[in-house]
Amino acid sequence: ITFNEVVDAYYHQIRGLLDGNVDILLVETVFDTLNAKAALFAIDKFFDENPQYVRRPVFVSGTIVDNSGRTLSGQTTEAFWISISHARPFAVGLNCALGAKDMKQYVERLGKCSDAFILCYPNAGLPNAMGGYDETAQDMANVLETFADEHLINIVGGCCGTTPAHIKAIHDVVQNKPVHHPPVLPPLLRLCGLEPFLLDPKVVNFVNVGERCNVAGSIAFKKHVLAGDFEKMLEVAIKQVENGAQLIDLNFDEGLLDANAIMRRFCNLLATEPEVAKVPFMIDSSK
C-alpha cells in the first residue's frame, strides 16, 4: 500500500466523521508515524479542498510499546513529536500499550519537548495471561492523580481494560488538580529519524552530513546504483553513520536513472536498518 492510498482512505473517513458532527479529530494509537502523517496530511488536504467545513481541533496520541520508550516502528518519544509537530495539534499524548505507572516517564518527556497540550489515556495496567486487565479503578486513579499533582497532563482518560468505574474514579481525583502548561520552545531546527536531532548552537557547532549516497558526489556509489546493487548502497549509508554522519543526503538525479523509483526503494530499505534510520534523511532531488 502506498502513502497516497492511505491518505485517500483517511480523506473519506474524515468526511464521514465531520458529517457525523464530531467536535475533535483524534489520530490515535499511533505505532507507525508514517501512517499518522498520512492521516494528518489527509486532514489538512480535506479542509483545504472543502472550505464549507469548519476546521476542527486535532489531537494526536502515540503508543509506546514497551519500556524502551519507542513506538513499534522504533521512534523515541521526542522523535515522534518532531515528526508530527508540523501539524500543530491542539493536544498530543500517549495511549494504550502500557499502564499508567509505566507510561508516566514518557508523558513527562513529551510534555517537555512539545508545545501542545498533553493528553494521556493508558490501559488498566498490563494485560494478564488471559488478555484481561486487572488494575482496579481506584488503583489506576491513584497513579494518574500523581500525573496531575506534577502538572503533567491536560486531558486524561482510559484505554483498554477501563470501565465507566475507572473513568469516574479518575475524574474524582483529578477534577480540581492543576494542569500542564506547555513550555515556550526556543526556535531551533528540529529533525529526526528514529531519534531526534536538534541544531542547538549551544551543543552543536558543526553538522556532519553524509554525502556519499549521492550519484553526483560519489563515483563508487553511482556504480552500485547503476548496477542495481542495493545491498552495497546500504553498506555505504551504514558506514557514513558509523563514521559520525548526523544526517544522510540522498540523491539519484542522473539521466539514465528512474530517480523516483530508486529513491522510494532505497528509502524503504534504509528504514529497515535502525543504525541508519536513527538519523534524518536529506532528500536531495530535483524530481
Coordinates of C-alpha atoms in Angstrom, one line a residue:
I1 CA 0.0 0.0 0.0
T2 CA 1.2 3.5 -0.8
F3 CA 1.2 6.7 1.2
N4 CA -1.3 8.3 -1.2
E5 CA -3.7 5.3 -0.9
V6 CA -3.6 5.7 2.9
V7 CA -4.2 9.4 2.5
D8 CA -7.3 8.7 0.3
A9 CA -8.7 6.3 2.9
Y10 CA -8.3 8.8 5.7
Y11 CA -9.8 11.5 3.5
H12 CA -13.1 9.6 3.2
Q13 CA -13.1 8.8 6.9
I14 CA -12.7 12.5 7.7
R15 CA -15.7 13.4 5.6
G16 CA -17.8 10.8 7.4
L17 CA -16.7 11.9 10.8
L18 CA -17.4 15.6 10.0
D19 CA -20.8 14.8 8.5
G20 CA -21.5 13.0 11.8
N21 CA -20.7 16.3 13.6
V22 CA -17.6 15.3 15.6
D23 CA -16.1 18.0 17.7
I24 CA -12.5 16.8 17.5
L25 CA -10.4 14.7 15.1
L26 CA -8.2 12.2 17.1
V27 CA -5.4 10.4 15.4
E28 CA -4.7 7.8 18.0
T29 CA -2.9 4.6 19.0
V30 CA 0.0 5.7 16.7
F31 CA 2.6 2.9 16.5
D32 CA 3.7 3.8 13.0
T33 CA 4.4 7.5 12.5
L34 CA 4.2 7.5 8.7
N35 CA 0.6 6.2 9.0
A36 CA -0.2 9.1 11.3
K37 CA 1.4 11.6 8.9
A38 CA -0.8 10.3 6.2
A39 CA -3.8 11.0 8.5
L40 CA -2.6 14.5 9.3
F41 CA -1.9 15.2 5.6
A42 CA -5.4 14.0 4.7
I43 CA -6.9 16.3 7.4
D44 CA -5.2 19.4 6.0
K45 CA -6.0 18.3 2.5
F46 CA -9.7 17.8 3.3
F47 CA -10.1 21.2 4.9
D48 CA -8.2 23.0 2.2
E49 CA -10.4 21.4 -0.5
N50 CA -13.7 21.7 1.4
P51 CA -13.8 25.2 2.9
Q52 CA -17.5 24.7 3.7
Y53 CA -16.5 22.5 6.7
V54 CA -15.4 24.2 9.9
R55 CA -11.9 23.1 10.8
R56 CA -11.8 21.0 14.0
P57 CA -9.1 20.7 16.6
V58 CA -6.7 17.8 16.0
F59 CA -5.4 15.5 18.8
V60 CA -2.6 13.0 18.2
S61 CA -1.9 10.1 20.5
G62 CA 1.1 7.8 20.1
T63 CA 1.7 4.4 21.6
I64 CA 4.9 3.5 23.4
V65 CA 5.0 -0.3 23.1
D66 CA 7.4 -1.2 26.0
N67 CA 9.9 0.3 28.4
S68 CA 12.4 1.1 25.6
G69 CA 10.3 4.3 25.2
R70 CA 9.8 3.8 21.5
T71 CA 6.9 3.3 19.1
L72 CA 6.5 -0.1 17.4
S73 CA 8.3 1.4 14.3
G74 CA 11.2 2.4 16.6
Q75 CA 10.8 6.2 17.2
T76 CA 11.6 7.7 20.5
T77 CA 9.0 9.9 22.2
E78 CA 10.9 13.1 21.2
A79 CA 11.3 12.0 17.6
F80 CA 7.6 11.1 17.4
W81 CA 6.7 14.7 18.4
I82 CA 9.1 16.2 15.9
S83 CA 7.6 14.1 13.1
I84 CA 4.1 15.3 13.7
S85 CA 4.7 18.8 15.1
H86 CA 4.3 20.5 11.7
A87 CA 0.5 19.7 12.0
R88 CA 0.3 21.9 15.1
P89 CA -2.0 19.6 17.0
F90 CA -4.1 21.1 19.8
A91 CA -3.0 18.2 22.0
V92 CA -0.5 15.4 21.8
G93 CA -0.2 12.4 24.1
L94 CA 0.1 8.7 24.6
N95 CA -2.4 5.9 25.0
C96 CA -2.8 2.1 25.1
A97 CA 0.1 -0.5 25.4
L98 CA 1.3 0.5 28.9
G99 CA -0.4 1.0 32.2
A100 CA -0.3 4.5 33.8
K101 CA 2.7 3.7 36.0
D102 CA 4.9 2.6 33.1
M103 CA 3.6 5.4 30.9
K104 CA 4.4 8.3 33.3
Q105 CA 8.0 8.9 32.3
Y106 CA 7.2 9.1 28.6
V107 CA 4.3 11.5 29.2
E108 CA 6.6 13.7 31.2
R109 CA 9.2 13.7 28.3
L110 CA 6.6 14.5 25.8
G111 CA 5.4 17.5 27.9
K112 CA 9.0 18.8 28.0
C113 CA 9.7 18.6 24.2
S114 CA 6.3 19.7 22.8
D115 CA 4.4 23.0 23.0
A116 CA 0.9 21.3 22.7
F117 CA -1.4 20.4 25.5
I118 CA -0.8 16.9 26.9
L119 CA -3.3 14.0 26.8
C120 CA -3.0 10.6 28.4
Y121 CA -5.3 7.6 28.5
P122 CA -3.4 4.4 29.5
N123 CA -4.6 0.9 29.8
A124 CA -5.8 -0.5 33.2
G125 CA -2.4 -1.9 33.8
L126 CA -0.7 -4.6 31.7
P127 CA -2.7 -7.5 30.3
N128 CA -2.7 -10.7 32.2
A129 CA -2.1 -14.2 30.8
M130 CA -5.7 -14.3 29.6
G131 CA -5.5 -11.0 27.8
G132 CA -7.6 -9.2 30.5
Y133 CA -6.8 -6.2 32.7
D134 CA -6.6 -6.4 36.5
E135 CA -5.9 -2.9 37.7
T136 CA -8.8 -1.6 39.7
A137 CA -10.5 1.7 39.1
Q138 CA -9.1 3.2 42.3
D139 CA -5.5 1.9 41.8
M140 CA -5.4 3.4 38.3
A141 CA -6.9 6.7 39.6
N142 CA -4.3 6.8 42.3
V143 CA -1.5 6.6 39.8
L144 CA -3.0 9.2 37.4
E145 CA -3.5 11.5 40.4
T146 CA 0.3 11.8 40.6
F147 CA 0.3 12.9 36.9
A148 CA -2.0 15.8 37.8
D149 CA -0.1 16.6 41.0
E150 CA 3.1 17.0 38.9
H151 CA 1.4 19.2 36.3
L152 CA 2.0 16.6 33.5
I153 CA -1.5 16.5 31.8
N154 CA -4.4 18.5 30.5
I155 CA -6.6 15.7 29.2
V156 CA -6.9 12.2 30.9
G157 CA -8.9 9.1 30.3
G158 CA -8.7 5.3 29.9
C159 CA -8.0 2.9 27.1
C160 CA -8.0 -1.0 27.2
G161 CA -9.5 -2.6 30.3
T162 CA -11.0 0.6 31.6
T163 CA -14.7 0.8 32.5
P164 CA -17.1 3.6 33.5
A165 CA -16.0 3.0 37.1
H166 CA -12.4 3.7 36.1
I167 CA -13.3 6.9 34.3
K168 CA -15.4 8.1 37.3
A169 CA -12.5 7.3 39.7
I170 CA -10.1 9.2 37.5
H171 CA -12.5 12.2 37.3
D172 CA -12.9 12.3 41.0
V173 CA -9.2 12.5 41.8
V174 CA -8.1 15.0 39.0
Q175 CA -11.1 17.4 38.7
N176 CA -9.6 20.1 40.9
K177 CA -5.9 19.5 40.2
P178 CA -3.5 21.9 38.4
V179 CA -2.9 21.5 34.7
H180 CA 0.1 21.2 32.5
H181 CA 1.4 24.5 31.0
P182 CA 3.1 23.8 27.6
P183 CA 6.6 25.3 27.5
V184 CA 7.8 28.0 25.2
L185 CA 10.3 26.2 23.0
P186 CA 13.3 28.0 21.6
P187 CA 13.3 28.5 17.8
L188 CA 15.6 25.7 16.8
L189 CA 15.9 23.4 13.7
R190 CA 14.4 20.1 14.9
L191 CA 14.9 17.0 12.7
C192 CA 14.6 13.3 13.4
G193 CA 14.9 9.8 12.1
L194 CA 14.1 7.2 14.8
E195 CA 15.9 9.6 17.1
P196 CA 15.8 13.4 17.5
F197 CA 18.4 15.8 16.2
L198 CA 18.3 19.4 17.4
L199 CA 20.5 22.0 15.8
D200 CA 21.2 23.9 19.1
P201 CA 24.2 26.2 18.7
K202 CA 25.0 25.7 22.4
V203 CA 25.6 22.0 21.8
V204 CA 26.2 21.5 18.0
N205 CA 28.8 23.8 16.3
F206 CA 29.2 21.7 13.2
V207 CA 26.8 19.3 11.4
N208 CA 28.2 16.2 9.6
V209 CA 26.2 15.5 6.5
G210 CA 26.9 12.2 4.8
E211 CA 27.2 12.9 1.1
R212 CA 28.2 9.5 -0.2
C213 CA 24.7 8.3 -1.0
N214 CA 24.7 10.8 -3.9
V215 CA 25.3 9.9 -7.5
A216 CA 26.7 13.3 -8.1
G217 CA 29.1 13.1 -5.2
S218 CA 30.4 9.5 -5.2
I219 CA 31.6 7.6 -8.3
A220 CA 31.6 4.4 -6.2
F221 CA 28.1 4.8 -5.0
K222 CA 26.9 5.7 -8.6
K223 CA 28.4 2.4 -9.8
H224 CA 26.4 0.5 -7.2
V225 CA 23.2 2.4 -8.2
L226 CA 23.7 1.7 -11.9
A227 CA 24.3 -2.0 -11.1
G228 CA 21.1 -2.1 -9.0
D229 CA 23.2 -3.3 -6.0
F230 CA 21.0 -2.1 -3.2
E231 CA 22.9 -4.1 -0.5
K232 CA 26.2 -2.3 -1.5
M233 CA 24.3 1.0 -1.5
L234 CA 23.0 0.3 2.1
E235 CA 26.6 -0.5 3.2
V236 CA 27.6 3.0 2.1
A237 CA 24.9 4.5 4.2
I238 CA 25.7 2.5 7.3
K239 CA 29.4 3.3 7.0
Q240 CA 28.6 7.0 6.9
V241 CA 26.6 6.9 10.1
E242 CA 29.2 4.7 11.8
N243 CA 31.8 7.4 10.9
G244 CA 29.7 10.2 12.5
A245 CA 27.3 11.5 9.9
Q246 CA 24.4 13.2 11.7
L247 CA 22.3 13.4 8.5
I248 CA 22.3 11.4 5.3
D249 CA 22.0 13.1 1.9
L250 CA 20.2 11.1 -0.8
N251 CA 20.4 12.0 -4.5
F252 CA 19.7 9.9 -7.6
D253 CA 19.4 12.7 -10.2
E254 CA 21.1 11.1 -13.2
G255 CA 19.8 11.0 -16.8
L256 CA 19.8 7.2 -17.1
L257 CA 18.1 6.5 -13.8
D258 CA 14.5 6.3 -12.7
A259 CA 15.2 8.6 -9.8
N260 CA 11.8 8.4 -8.3
A261 CA 11.6 4.6 -8.2
I262 CA 15.2 4.3 -6.8
M263 CA 14.7 6.9 -4.2
R264 CA 11.5 5.2 -3.0
R265 CA 13.0 1.8 -2.8
F266 CA 16.2 3.0 -1.2
C267 CA 14.4 5.0 1.5
N268 CA 12.2 2.0 2.3
L269 CA 15.4 -0.1 2.6
L270 CA 17.1 2.4 4.8
A271 CA 14.0 2.5 7.1
T272 CA 14.6 -1.2 7.9
E273 CA 18.1 -0.6 9.1
P274 CA 17.9 1.0 12.6
E275 CA 21.6 2.1 12.6
V276 CA 20.9 4.3 9.6
A277 CA 17.2 5.1 10.2
K278 CA 18.1 6.7 13.5
V279 CA 19.4 9.8 11.7
P280 CA 17.4 12.2 9.5
F281 CA 17.5 11.8 5.7
M282 CA 18.0 14.8 3.4
I283 CA 16.1 14.2 0.2
D284 CA 18.3 16.0 -2.3
S285 CA 16.4 15.7 -5.5
S286 CA 15.1 17.9 -8.3
K287 CA 12.4 15.4 -9.3

